[in-house]
Coordinates of C-alpha atoms and ligand atoms in Angstrom, one line a residue:
M39 CA 0.4 -0.1 -0.2
K40 CA 1.3 3.4 -0.8
L41 CA -0.2 5.9 0.4
V42 CA -3.6 5.8 2.8
A43 CA -5.8 9.0 3.0
V44 CA -6.9 10.1 6.6
I45 CA -10.6 11.8 6.3
G46 CA -11.0 14.3 9.9
G47 CA -8.4 15.1 12.1
G48 CA -10.2 14.4 15.1
P49 CA -9.6 12.0 18.1
A50 CA -10.5 9.5 16.0
G51 CA -9.2 10.4 12.1
A52 CA -5.8 11.7 14.8
F53 CA -5.5 8.5 16.7
A54 CA -5.6 6.3 13.2
G55 CA -3.5 8.5 11.3
E56 CA -0.6 7.8 14.4
R57 CA -0.8 4.8 14.4
L58 CA -0.5 3.9 10.3
A59 CA 2.6 6.3 10.1
A60 CA 4.5 4.3 13.6
A61 CA 3.9 1.1 11.2
G62 CA 5.5 3.3 9.0
L63 CA 2.7 3.2 7.0
R64 CA 3.1 6.9 4.1
T65 CA -0.6 8.3 6.0
I66 CA -2.1 12.1 5.0
I67 CA -4.1 13.7 7.6
L68 CA -7.0 15.9 5.8
D69 CA -9.1 18.4 8.0
E70 CA -10.5 21.1 7.8
K71 CA -9.9 23.1 10.4
L72 CA -7.3 21.1 12.6
A73 CA -7.7 21.0 16.5
W74 CA -11.0 22.9 17.6
E75 CA -13.4 22.9 19.9
K76 CA -15.5 20.5 19.5
P77 CA -19.0 20.5 20.5
C78 CA -18.6 18.2 23.2
G79 CA -18.0 17.3 27.0
G80 CA -15.2 16.2 27.1
G81 CA -15.1 13.6 29.3
L82 CA -13.0 10.5 29.0
T83 CA -13.4 7.0 31.1
Y84 CA -11.0 5.0 33.1
K85 CA -12.0 2.7 30.5
A86 CA -9.7 5.1 27.8
Y87 CA -7.3 6.3 29.7
Q88 CA -6.2 2.5 31.2
Q89 CA -6.9 1.7 27.3
Y90 CA -4.4 4.2 26.3
P91 CA -2.1 6.3 28.5
F92 CA -1.2 8.6 27.2
L93 CA -4.0 10.0 28.2
I94 CA -3.8 11.2 31.2
E95 CA 0.1 10.9 31.0
N96 CA 0.9 14.2 29.7
D97 CA 0.8 17.6 30.0
T98 CA -2.1 18.8 28.3
P99 CA -4.4 21.3 30.4
K100 CA -7.1 18.6 31.9
R101 CA -9.5 18.8 34.9
M102 CA -8.9 15.3 36.7
I103 CA -13.1 14.6 38.6
H104 CA -13.6 12.1 41.9
D105 CA -17.0 13.7 42.6
T106 CA -19.9 13.3 40.8
L107 CA -23.3 14.4 41.7
L108 CA -26.2 12.5 40.2
S109 CA -29.5 14.3 40.2
A110 CA -33.2 13.4 39.4
P111 CA -37.2 14.8 39.6
K112 CA -38.7 14.0 43.4
A113 CA -35.8 11.4 44.7
G114 CA -33.6 14.5 45.0
S115 CA -29.7 13.8 44.8
A116 CA -27.4 11.2 45.6
R117 CA -23.5 12.1 45.9
L118 CA -21.1 9.0 42.5
K119 CA -17.7 9.7 44.2
L120 CA -15.2 7.7 41.4
R121 CA -12.4 6.0 42.4
Q122 CA -11.3 6.5 39.1
P123 CA -11.5 10.5 38.1
L124 CA -12.7 11.8 34.4
L125 CA -10.6 13.0 32.9
I126 CA -12.0 16.3 31.6
Y127 CA -10.6 18.3 28.4
S128 CA -10.7 21.3 26.3
R129 CA -11.3 19.0 22.7
F130 CA -9.1 21.5 21.0
D131 CA -6.5 20.4 24.0
L132 CA -7.2 17.2 22.9
N133 CA -7.6 17.2 19.6
N134 CA -4.6 18.9 19.0
M135 CA -2.2 16.5 21.1
L136 CA -4.2 13.9 19.1
L137 CA -2.6 15.3 15.8
K138 CA 0.8 16.7 17.5
R139 CA 0.8 12.3 18.4
A140 CA 0.4 11.7 14.3
E141 CA 2.9 14.0 13.1
K142 CA 5.3 12.9 15.3
A143 CA 5.2 9.5 14.3
G144 CA 5.5 10.0 10.6
A145 CA 1.9 11.9 9.2
Q146 CA 1.2 13.4 7.3
V147 CA -1.5 16.4 8.7
E148 CA -2.4 19.3 6.2
K149 CA -6.1 22.0 6.3
A150 CA -8.0 20.8 3.7
R151 CA -12.1 19.9 3.5
V152 CA -12.2 16.3 1.5
L153 CA -15.3 18.0 -1.2
T154 CA -16.2 14.7 -3.1
A155 CA -14.3 10.8 -2.5
D156 CA -14.2 8.7 -5.2
R157 CA -13.2 4.9 -6.3
R158 CA -11.4 4.8 -9.2
G159 CA -10.2 1.1 -10.3
R160 CA -8.7 -0.2 -7.1
S161 CA -7.4 3.7 -4.9
W162 CA -9.3 6.7 -4.6
R163 CA -9.3 10.2 -5.7
L164 CA -10.3 13.2 -2.7
Q165 CA -10.8 16.4 -4.3
T166 CA -10.1 19.2 -1.9
R167 CA -10.3 22.5 -2.4
N168 CA -6.2 23.0 -3.6
G169 CA -6.4 20.2 -5.9
A170 CA -7.1 15.8 -5.8
I171 CA -5.3 13.7 -3.8
E172 CA -4.8 9.7 -5.3
A173 CA -4.9 7.3 -1.9
D174 CA -4.8 3.5 -2.1
Y175 CA -7.3 3.2 1.4
C176 CA -9.3 5.4 2.9
V177 CA -9.9 5.8 6.8
V178 CA -13.6 8.2 7.3
A179 CA -12.9 9.4 10.4
T180 CA -15.2 12.9 9.3
G181 CA -17.9 12.5 12.4
A182 CA -21.2 13.0 12.7
R183 CA -22.3 15.6 10.2
N184 CA -19.6 13.5 7.2
P185 CA -20.7 15.2 4.1
L186 CA -19.3 12.2 1.7
R187 CA -22.6 11.0 1.4
N188 CA -20.9 7.2 -0.9
V189 CA -18.7 6.1 3.0
G190 CA -18.7 5.6 6.5
T191 CA -21.9 5.2 8.3
E192 CA -26.0 5.9 6.9
W193 CA -28.2 7.9 8.7
T194 CA -31.8 8.0 9.9
P195 CA -33.3 9.9 12.4
A196 CA -34.1 7.4 14.2
D197 CA -30.6 7.2 15.1
T198 CA -28.9 10.3 16.2
M199 CA -30.2 11.7 18.9
T200 CA -30.1 16.3 19.4
A201 CA -26.9 17.4 21.2
L202 CA -26.5 21.3 22.8
G203 CA -25.5 23.4 25.5
Y204 CA -23.1 26.4 26.6
Y205 CA -19.2 27.2 27.4
I206 CA -19.4 28.9 30.4
P207 CA -16.9 30.7 32.1
A208 CA -17.7 29.6 35.7
R209 CA -15.4 26.8 38.0
Q210 CA -16.8 23.7 40.1
E211 CA -15.7 20.1 42.1
H212 CA -17.4 18.2 40.0
I213 CA -20.1 17.1 37.5
D214 CA -23.8 17.5 37.7
I215 CA -25.5 15.1 36.5
Q216 CA -29.9 14.9 35.9
F217 CA -32.1 13.2 34.7
L218 CA -35.9 14.9 33.2
P219 CA -39.0 13.8 32.8
H220 CA -39.9 11.8 29.9
L221 CA -36.1 12.7 28.5
E222 CA -34.4 9.2 27.4
G223 CA -31.3 11.6 28.0
Y224 CA -29.9 14.1 30.6
I225 CA -28.8 17.0 31.1
W226 CA -24.4 17.5 31.6
I227 CA -22.3 19.8 33.7
F228 CA -18.6 19.2 33.2
P229 CA -15.9 21.5 34.9
R230 CA -12.9 21.8 32.4
C231 CA -9.9 23.9 32.8
G232 CA -11.6 28.2 32.8
H233 CA -14.9 27.3 32.1
L234 CA -17.8 24.2 32.2
S235 CA -19.0 22.6 29.5
V236 CA -23.1 22.3 30.8
G237 CA -25.0 21.0 27.4
I238 CA -28.1 17.7 27.7
C239 CA -28.8 15.8 24.9
G240 CA -32.0 13.9 24.4
R241 CA -34.1 11.6 21.6
G242 CA -37.0 12.7 20.3
Y243 CA -37.7 16.3 21.3
S244 CA -36.5 19.9 18.8
A245 CA -34.2 21.5 19.6
R246 CA -35.1 24.2 21.1
D247 CA -37.5 22.0 23.5
L248 CA -34.4 20.5 24.7
R249 CA -32.5 24.3 25.1
A250 CA -35.5 26.0 27.1
R251 CA -34.8 22.9 29.4
L252 CA -32.1 23.3 29.3
D253 CA -32.4 26.9 30.4
S254 CA -34.4 25.9 33.3
Y255 CA -32.6 23.8 35.4
L256 CA -29.6 26.5 34.8
D257 CA -31.7 29.1 36.2
E258 CA -33.0 26.7 38.7
K259 CA -29.3 26.2 39.8
G260 CA -28.8 30.0 39.4
I261 CA -25.9 29.8 36.5
S262 CA -25.5 33.0 34.1
R263 CA -25.9 33.1 30.6
A264 CA -24.7 35.8 30.6
D265 CA -20.9 35.4 29.0
A266 CA -22.3 31.8 28.3
E267 CA -20.9 30.7 24.1
F268 CA -23.7 27.8 22.8
Y269 CA -23.1 25.1 20.8
A270 CA -25.2 22.3 19.1
H271 CA -24.3 18.8 17.8
V272 CA -25.2 15.5 16.7
L273 CA -24.7 12.9 18.2
P274 CA -24.5 9.3 17.1
S275 CA -27.3 6.4 18.3
L276 CA -27.8 4.6 16.5
S277 CA -31.3 2.3 17.1
P278 CA -30.9 -1.4 18.3
P279 CA -31.4 -3.3 14.4
H280 CA -29.2 0.2 12.6
W281 CA -25.9 -1.6 14.4
R282 CA -26.5 -4.9 12.4
S283 CA -27.0 -2.8 9.0
N284 CA -24.5 -0.5 9.9
R285 CA -22.1 0.9 6.9
I286 CA -19.1 1.0 8.6
A287 CA -16.5 -0.9 6.1
G288 CA -16.7 -1.3 2.2
E289 CA -14.4 -2.1 -0.7
G290 CA -11.1 0.2 0.9
W291 CA -12.3 1.9 3.4
M292 CA -13.5 1.6 7.0
A293 CA -14.9 4.9 8.8
V294 CA -13.9 5.2 12.4
G295 CA -15.5 7.3 15.0
D296 CA -18.5 9.3 14.6
A297 CA -18.7 8.6 11.3
G298 CA -19.0 5.2 12.0
G299 CA -21.9 6.4 14.3
L300 CA -20.0 4.4 17.6
V301 CA -21.1 5.9 20.6
D302 CA -22.3 4.7 23.4
P303 CA -26.0 4.6 23.3
I304 CA -27.0 5.6 27.6
T305 CA -23.7 7.8 28.4
G306 CA -23.3 9.7 24.2
E307 CA -19.1 8.9 25.2
G308 CA -17.6 8.6 21.8
L309 CA -14.4 9.7 22.3
Y310 CA -12.8 6.1 23.4
Y311 CA -14.3 4.9 20.8
A312 CA -13.0 6.9 18.1
M313 CA -9.6 5.9 19.6
R314 CA -10.6 2.1 19.9
S315 CA -12.2 1.2 16.3
A316 CA -9.1 3.8 15.0
D317 CA -7.1 2.1 16.9
M318 CA -8.5 -1.9 15.6
A319 CA -8.7 0.3 11.5
A320 CA -5.6 0.2 11.9
R321 CA -3.9 -2.8 12.8
V322 CA -6.0 -4.0 9.5
V323 CA -4.8 -2.4 7.1
L324 CA -1.8 -3.0 8.9
D325 CA -2.3 -6.9 8.9
D326 CA -0.5 -7.9 5.9
A327 CA -3.0 -11.1 6.4
H328 CA -6.5 -9.8 5.3
P329 CA -5.7 -8.9 1.9
S330 CA -7.8 -6.2 0.1
A331 CA -11.4 -7.3 -0.3
T332 CA -11.4 -9.1 3.0
K333 CA -10.3 -6.0 5.0
A334 CA -14.1 -4.8 5.4
A335 CA -15.6 -7.6 7.0
A336 CA -12.2 -8.5 9.0
Y337 CA -12.8 -4.8 10.9
R338 CA -16.6 -5.7 11.2
T339 CA -15.9 -8.3 13.3
L340 CA -13.2 -7.0 15.2
L341 CA -15.0 -3.7 15.8
H342 CA -18.4 -6.2 16.6
R343 CA -16.2 -8.9 19.0
D344 CA -14.9 -5.6 21.2
F345 CA -17.4 -2.9 21.9
G346 CA -20.0 -3.2 18.8
S347 CA -22.0 -6.6 19.9
D348 CA -21.6 -4.2 23.7
L349 CA -23.3 -1.1 22.1
E350 CA -26.5 -2.6 20.7
F351 CA -27.1 -4.8 23.7
G352 CA -26.7 -0.9 25.4
A353 CA -29.4 0.8 22.6
M354 CA -32.1 -2.3 23.5
L355 CA -31.6 -0.8 27.4
A356 CA -31.4 2.8 26.6
K357 CA -35.5 3.2 27.0
R358 CA -35.6 1.1 30.1
L359 CA -33.0 2.9 31.7
F360 CA -33.9 6.3 30.4
L361 CA -37.8 6.4 30.8
G362 CA -38.4 3.1 32.6
R363 CA -40.2 2.4 35.8
F364 CA -39.4 0.2 38.9
L365 CA -41.3 -0.3 42.0
F366 CA -43.5 2.3 41.2
S367 CA -41.3 5.2 40.6
S368 CA -38.7 5.8 37.2
V369 CA -35.2 5.0 36.0
P370 CA -33.3 7.2 37.1
A371 CA -35.2 8.3 40.6
R372 CA -35.1 4.8 41.9
M373 CA -31.6 4.4 41.5
V374 CA -30.1 7.2 42.6
Q375 CA -31.7 6.9 45.9
F376 CA -30.6 3.4 45.1
I377 CA -27.1 4.7 45.8
R378 CA -27.8 7.2 48.7
R379 CA -28.7 3.9 50.3
S380 CA -26.0 1.6 48.7
P381 CA -23.4 0.9 49.0
R382 CA -23.5 -1.9 46.4
F383 CA -25.5 -0.2 44.0
H384 CA -22.3 2.6 43.7
D385 CA -20.2 1.1 43.5
L386 CA -21.6 -1.7 40.8
V387 CA -23.4 3.1 39.6
E388 CA -19.4 3.6 39.6
D389 CA -18.7 0.6 37.0
I390 CA -20.7 2.0 34.2
F391 CA -18.4 5.2 34.9
S392 CA -15.8 4.7 34.7
G393 CA -16.3 2.2 31.3
S394 CA -15.7 -0.8 33.4
Q395 CA -19.0 -2.8 33.4
D396 CA -20.4 -4.1 30.2
Y397 CA -24.0 -4.1 29.4
A398 CA -23.9 -7.4 28.3
S399 CA -23.2 -8.3 32.0
L400 CA -25.0 -5.4 33.8
R401 CA -28.5 -6.8 34.3
S402 CA -26.7 -10.4 36.0
R403 CA -24.9 -8.8 38.6
L404 CA -27.8 -6.0 39.4
L405 CA -29.5 -9.9 40.0
R406 CA -27.0 -11.5 41.7
N407 CA -26.8 -8.0 43.9
L408 CA -30.7 -7.6 43.9
N409 CA -31.1 -8.9 47.2
G410 CA -27.8 -7.4 48.8
T411 CA -29.0 -4.1 47.0
L412 CA -32.3 -4.2 48.6
H413 CA -32.0 -5.1 52.6
E414 CA -28.8 -2.0 51.9
V415 CA -32.2 0.0 50.9
V416 CA -34.5 -1.1 52.9
V417 CA -31.7 -0.6 56.3
N418 CA -30.4 2.9 55.3
F419 CA -34.2 3.8 54.8
F420 CA -35.1 2.9 58.6
L421 CA -31.7 3.8 59.7
H422 CA -32.6 7.5 58.6
R423 CA -36.0 7.2 59.4
F424 CA -35.4 6.8 63.5
M425 CA -32.0 8.2 64.1
P426 CA -30.4 11.0 64.2
A427 CA -28.4 11.9 60.4
E428 CA -25.3 12.5 62.4
K429 CA -25.3 8.4 63.7
H430 CA -24.7 6.9 60.7
V431 CA -22.6 9.1 58.2
Ligands
LIG233 C1 -22.5 18.2 22.0 C2 -21.6 17.0 23.0 C3 -21.1 16.2 23.9 C4 -19.7 15.1 23.8 N1 -19.8 15.0 25.4 C5 -18.7 13.7 24.7 C6 -17.5 13.4 26.5 O1 -17.3 14.3 26.7 N2 -17.3 12.7 26.3 C7 -17.4 11.6 25.2 O2 -16.3 11.1 25.4 N3 -18.0 11.8 24.6 C8 -18.6 13.1 24.3 N4 -19.3 13.0 23.5 C9 -19.2 12.6 21.7 C10 -17.6 12.7 20.9 O3 -17.6 14.5 20.9 C11 -18.0 12.4 19.7 O4 -17.2 10.6 19.6 C12 -16.2 12.5 19.2 O5 -16.0 14.3 19.0 C13 -16.1 11.6 18.2 O6 -15.1 12.0 17.3 P1 -14.9 11.8 15.7 O7 -12.5 12.0 15.4 O8 -14.6 10.1 15.4 O9 -14.7 12.7 15.1 P2 -15.0 14.2 15.3 O10 -14.3 14.7 16.6 O11 -16.4 15.0 14.4 O12 -13.8 15.1 13.9 C14 -14.2 14.8 12.8 C15 -13.0 15.8 12.3 O13 -13.3 15.6 10.8 C16 -13.0 17.3 10.2 N5 -14.3 17.4 9.3 C17 -15.3 15.9 9.4 N6 -15.5 16.7 7.6 C18 -14.3 16.4 6.3 C19 -14.1 17.2 5.2 N7 -15.0 17.0 4.5 N8 -13.0 17.4 5.2 C20 -11.7 17.5 6.4 N9 -12.0 17.3 7.4 C21 -13.3 17.1 7.7 C22 -13.7 18.1 11.5 O14 -12.7 19.5 10.6 C23 -13.8 17.4 12.5 O15 -12.2 17.7 13.7 C24 -20.2 14.0 23.3 C25 -20.6 14.9 21.4 C26 -21.6 16.0 21.3 C27 -21.5 16.3 20.5

């Protein structure tokens, strides 16, 4: 293979480019903006930096947050202590660090918008405003707003969520997560260096509705939007059947990250999956055991085994988790109450947060722990009811 073109230089494209170039392949990364403040919370879970330790071991500015406050209507709040912090980057800083690493590994990084990608025999012709590039293989990393029609996920309205919010010049030491009535989604406040990334994501509501809900939440909390910068973007959230039919790869190309719809349908975590899919795509491109004609199938299998089947399972759970009911109350409300009252339930939710609890084994862990959890909930309920607060803190 003479040249691999990576279209898009976000986390997925930059990391794929780094891996390919480090292995000695001639690699060009094309991004229309290069490093930029892509609308995002910027949160990286323990799962991500455990897999790729350079994400925590670096000098790039970031916050490391251990404290999360989860709140739900009619249930108040519960504090979630994270043994492993959530890292929170500004996306400019994160993208910049990843592009620099790709460059250092030998990738050519160029500011250019790819207008069209056409297959010509066994190669590609990429048209940019600066001219055309001939490449042997393409890694498509153009994000959720992929403008190239012939490669990457084919979106339907059921496969995305709206996500919008503000960068607010303020400081706080903990993360806030707020569930709302009848919303398959949530509000977050992520503290970053120098500002907060505050946002809401949800399915089935217009951007205007979501913004009104976020604004009234901020008003209630007394958080001013006076000097805030507004942002909005699309968050991939593939419907359960689409995980199987997803157009993730084809003859001479593979899609990585958001361009392939690879986002956790419950938490909205996409950064880890962007990098993980990039890692796997690079492995398949580099592996001579897979001739060009079988690379797409090899990549699909690898993704499915690594995290695809789990995210597909997550997509089936999402509605039940946000909109379902348990013991005559909403699931989010019960979740908040149980975190408050049951140490073992607290640990389970903490593991979901850190990414170390997969969805496939969640149900069996819940069932295994149900008796113990309910016992702790009942004991704690009576403790709180009949004993003065200072005796059981
Ligand atoms: C509001 C919001 C909050 C989020 N919060 C979190 C979070 O806290 N944690 C988390 O893990 N995930 C979060 N996500 C998801 C996360 O932002 C994405 O999953 C992640 O950015 C995907 O990376 P990517 O490289 O695939 O795509 P992107 O980051 O979107 O990068 C795509 C790149 O391609 C470039 N590009 C596009 N088209 C072209 C073209 N034709 N030619 C050249 N370049 C092109 C763009 O300029 C861009 O740089 C959030 C998403 C949203 C919308």
